[in-house]
PDB file of C-alpha atoms in Angstrom:
ATOM      1  CA  UNK A   1       5.849  -5.212 -11.629  1.00 65.00           C
ATOM      2  CA  UNK A   2       2.663  -3.637 -12.893  1.00 76.00           C
ATOM      3  CA  UNK A   3      -0.298  -3.565 -10.563  1.00 83.00           C
ATOM      4  CA  UNK A   4      -3.900  -4.149 -11.514  1.00 77.00           C
ATOM      5  CA  UNK A   5      -7.136  -4.069  -9.592  1.00 79.00           C
ATOM      6  CA  UNK A   6      -7.834  -6.280  -7.820  1.00 89.00           C
ATOM      7  CA  UNK A   7      -4.287  -7.219  -6.833  1.00 88.00           C
ATOM      8  CA  UNK A   8      -3.192 -10.791  -7.307  1.00 92.00           C
ATOM      9  CA  UNK A   9      -1.540 -12.463  -4.320  1.00 93.00           C
ATOM     10  CA  UNK A  10       1.875 -11.942  -5.971  1.00 93.00           C
ATOM     11  CA  UNK A  11       1.131  -8.256  -6.595  1.00 93.00           C
ATOM     12  CA  UNK A  12      -0.062  -7.774  -3.012  1.00 93.00           C
ATOM     13  CA  UNK A  13       3.126  -9.354  -1.719  1.00 95.00           C
ATOM     14  CA  UNK A  14       5.285  -7.164  -3.970  1.00 94.00           C
ATOM     15  CA  UNK A  15       3.342  -4.031  -3.010  1.00 96.00           C
ATOM     16  CA  UNK A  16       3.954  -4.861   0.643  1.00 95.00           C
ATOM     17  CA  UNK A  17       7.684  -5.204  -0.040  1.00 96.00           C
ATOM     18  CA  UNK A  18       7.759  -1.949  -2.008  1.00 97.00           C
ATOM     19  CA  UNK A  19       5.924   0.007   0.684  1.00 97.00           C
ATOM     20  CA  UNK A  20       8.122  -1.596   3.344  1.00 96.00           C
ATOM     21  CA  UNK A  21      11.210  -0.338   1.530  1.00 96.00           C
ATOM     22  CA  UNK A  22       9.719   3.155   1.202  1.00 97.00           C
ATOM     23  CA  UNK A  23       9.042   3.237   4.947  1.00 96.00           C
ATOM     24  CA  UNK A  24      12.461   1.818   5.837  1.00 95.00           C
ATOM     25  CA  UNK A  25      14.350   4.321   3.699  1.00 95.00           C
ATOM     26  CA  UNK A  26      12.233   7.210   5.029  1.00 95.00           C
ATOM     27  CA  UNK A  27      12.935   6.199   8.628  1.00 95.00           C
ATOM     28  CA  UNK A  28      16.658   5.741   7.969  1.00 93.00           C
ATOM     29  CA  UNK A  29      16.881   9.130   6.260  1.00 92.00           C
ATOM     30  CA  UNK A  30      15.179  10.949   9.125  1.00 92.00           C
ATOM     31  CA  UNK A  31      17.319   9.153  11.670  1.00 90.00           C
ATOM     32  CA  UNK A  32      20.504   9.880   9.763  1.00 89.00           C
ATOM     33  CA  UNK A  33      19.711  13.532   9.052  1.00 87.00           C
ATOM     34  CA  UNK A  34      18.011  14.513  12.300  1.00 85.00           C
ATOM     35  CA  UNK A  35      18.739  11.762  14.825  1.00 86.00           C
ATOM     36  CA  UNK A  36      15.029  11.044  15.111  1.00 85.00           C
ATOM     37  CA  UNK A  37      14.100   8.008  17.215  1.00 88.00           C
ATOM     38  CA  UNK A  38      13.866   4.971  14.926  1.00 90.00           C
ATOM     39  CA  UNK A  39      11.403   3.017  17.073  1.00 92.00           C
ATOM     40  CA  UNK A  40       8.990   5.940  17.307  1.00 90.00           C
ATOM     41  CA  UNK A  41       9.216   6.588  13.557  1.00 91.00           C
ATOM     42  CA  UNK A  42       8.632   2.928  12.741  1.00 93.00           C
ATOM     43  CA  UNK A  43       5.514   2.860  14.916  1.00 93.00           C
ATOM     44  CA  UNK A  44       4.243   6.014  13.217  1.00 93.00           C
ATOM     45  CA  UNK A  45       5.142   5.047   9.657  1.00 94.00           C
ATOM     46  CA  UNK A  46       3.773   1.513   9.977  1.00 94.00           C
ATOM     47  CA  UNK A  47       0.372   2.507  11.312  1.00 94.00           C
ATOM     48  CA  UNK A  48      -2.464   1.220   9.163  1.00 94.00           C
ATOM     49  CA  UNK A  49      -3.311   4.706   7.910  1.00 94.00           C
ATOM     50  CA  UNK A  50       0.288   5.585   7.002  1.00 95.00           C
ATOM     51  CA  UNK A  51       0.764   2.313   5.125  1.00 96.00           C
ATOM     52  CA  UNK A  52      -2.501   2.690   3.223  1.00 95.00           C
ATOM     53  CA  UNK A  53      -1.742   6.270   2.212  1.00 96.00           C
ATOM     54  CA  UNK A  54       1.834   5.431   1.221  1.00 97.00           C
ATOM     55  CA  UNK A  55       0.673   2.463  -0.871  1.00 97.00           C
ATOM     56  CA  UNK A  56      -1.993   4.598  -2.562  1.00 96.00           C
ATOM     57  CA  UNK A  57       0.513   7.349  -3.346  1.00 97.00           C
ATOM     58  CA  UNK A  58       3.013   4.838  -4.706  1.00 97.00           C
ATOM     59  CA  UNK A  59       0.402   3.170  -6.933  1.00 96.00           C
ATOM     60  CA  UNK A  60      -0.877   6.563  -8.143  1.00 96.00           C
ATOM     61  CA  UNK A  61       2.636   7.640  -9.107  1.00 96.00           C
ATOM     62  CA  UNK A  62       3.110   4.378 -11.009  1.00 95.00           C
ATOM     63  CA  UNK A  63      -0.213   4.927 -12.784  1.00 94.00           C
ATOM     64  CA  UNK A  64       0.977   8.422 -13.707  1.00 95.00           C
ATOM     65  CA  UNK A  65       3.882   6.843 -15.573  1.00 95.00           C
ATOM     66  CA  UNK A  66       6.701   7.266 -13.071  1.00 96.00           C
ATOM     67  CA  UNK A  67       9.333   4.572 -12.757  1.00 95.00           C
ATOM     68  CA  UNK A  68       9.156   2.450  -9.594  1.00 94.00           C
ATOM     69  CA  UNK A  69      12.098   4.404  -8.155  1.00 96.00           C
ATOM     70  CA  UNK A  70      10.495   7.762  -8.893  1.00 97.00           C
ATOM     71  CA  UNK A  71       7.162   6.556  -7.521  1.00 97.00           C
ATOM     72  CA  UNK A  72       8.842   5.334  -4.345  1.00 97.00           C
ATOM     73  CA  UNK A  73      10.644   8.653  -3.975  1.00 96.00           C
ATOM     74  CA  UNK A  74       7.403  10.579  -4.326  1.00 97.00           C
ATOM     75  CA  UNK A  75       5.588   8.366  -1.826  1.00 97.00           C
ATOM     76  CA  UNK A  76       8.480   8.534   0.645  1.00 97.00           C
ATOM     77  CA  UNK A  77       8.764  12.303   0.337  1.00 96.00           C
ATOM     78  CA  UNK A  78       5.043  12.701   0.961  1.00 96.00           C
ATOM     79  CA  UNK A  79       5.269  10.402   4.001  1.00 96.00           C
ATOM     80  CA  UNK A  80       8.097  12.459   5.498  1.00 94.00           C
ATOM     81  CA  UNK A  81       6.257  15.714   4.771  1.00 94.00           C
ATOM     82  CA  UNK A  82       3.098  14.395   6.450  1.00 93.00           C
ATOM     83  CA  UNK A  83       5.174  13.433   9.499  1.00 92.00           C
ATOM     84  CA  UNK A  84       6.941  16.813   9.584  1.00 91.00           C
ATOM     85  CA  UNK A  85       3.646  18.686   9.281  1.00 91.00           C
ATOM     86  CA  UNK A  86       2.200  16.638  12.171  1.00 89.00           C
ATOM     87  CA  UNK A  87       5.262  17.348  14.335  1.00 87.00           C
ATOM     88  CA  UNK A  88       5.081  21.055  13.555  1.00 88.00           C
ATOM     89  CA  UNK A  89       1.352  21.137  14.225  1.00 89.00           C
ATOM     90  CA  UNK A  90       1.822  19.380  17.562  1.00 88.00           C
ATOM     91  CA  UNK A  91       4.497  21.879  18.526  1.00 83.00           C
ATOM     92  CA  UNK A  92       2.337  24.825  17.495  1.00 81.00           C
ATOM     93  CA  UNK A  93       4.610  25.941  14.644  1.00 73.00           C
ATOM     94  CA  UNK A  94       2.719  24.420  11.729  1.00 59.00           C
ATOM     95  CA  UNK A  95       3.747  25.569   8.265  1.00 64.00           C
ATOM     96  CA  UNK A  96       2.409  22.855   5.935  1.00 58.00           C
ATOM     97  CA  UNK A  97       4.463  21.868   2.913  1.00 59.00           C
ATOM     98  CA  UNK A  98       2.993  22.403  -0.503  1.00 61.00           C
ATOM     99  CA  UNK A  99       3.226  19.373  -2.753  1.00 59.00           C
ATOM    100  CA  UNK A 100       5.303  19.969  -5.817  1.00 53.00           C
ATOM    101  CA  UNK A 101       4.276  18.502  -9.112  1.00 48.00           C
TER     102      UNK A 101
END
């Protein structure tokens, strides 16, 4: 589905589903790879700010010509990197990731 501004109700619903899948896969990956607490991750990744940023990144990647899968991968990777940077910063060992293009 292509998105336009402003979003139609159908586009808004689809965007919500897309972002929900990005969050779900990101949480599952972190849990599977690192045993990270699913409930804590879901609370973090479904905060208003995290959802807004993830949706914006996903839409930007689509606008840049990426397929929906590629766009979702980019948005999910950025979400996980943001989380990892915050965890490292909180622990005093911050080494921010550089976004690759």
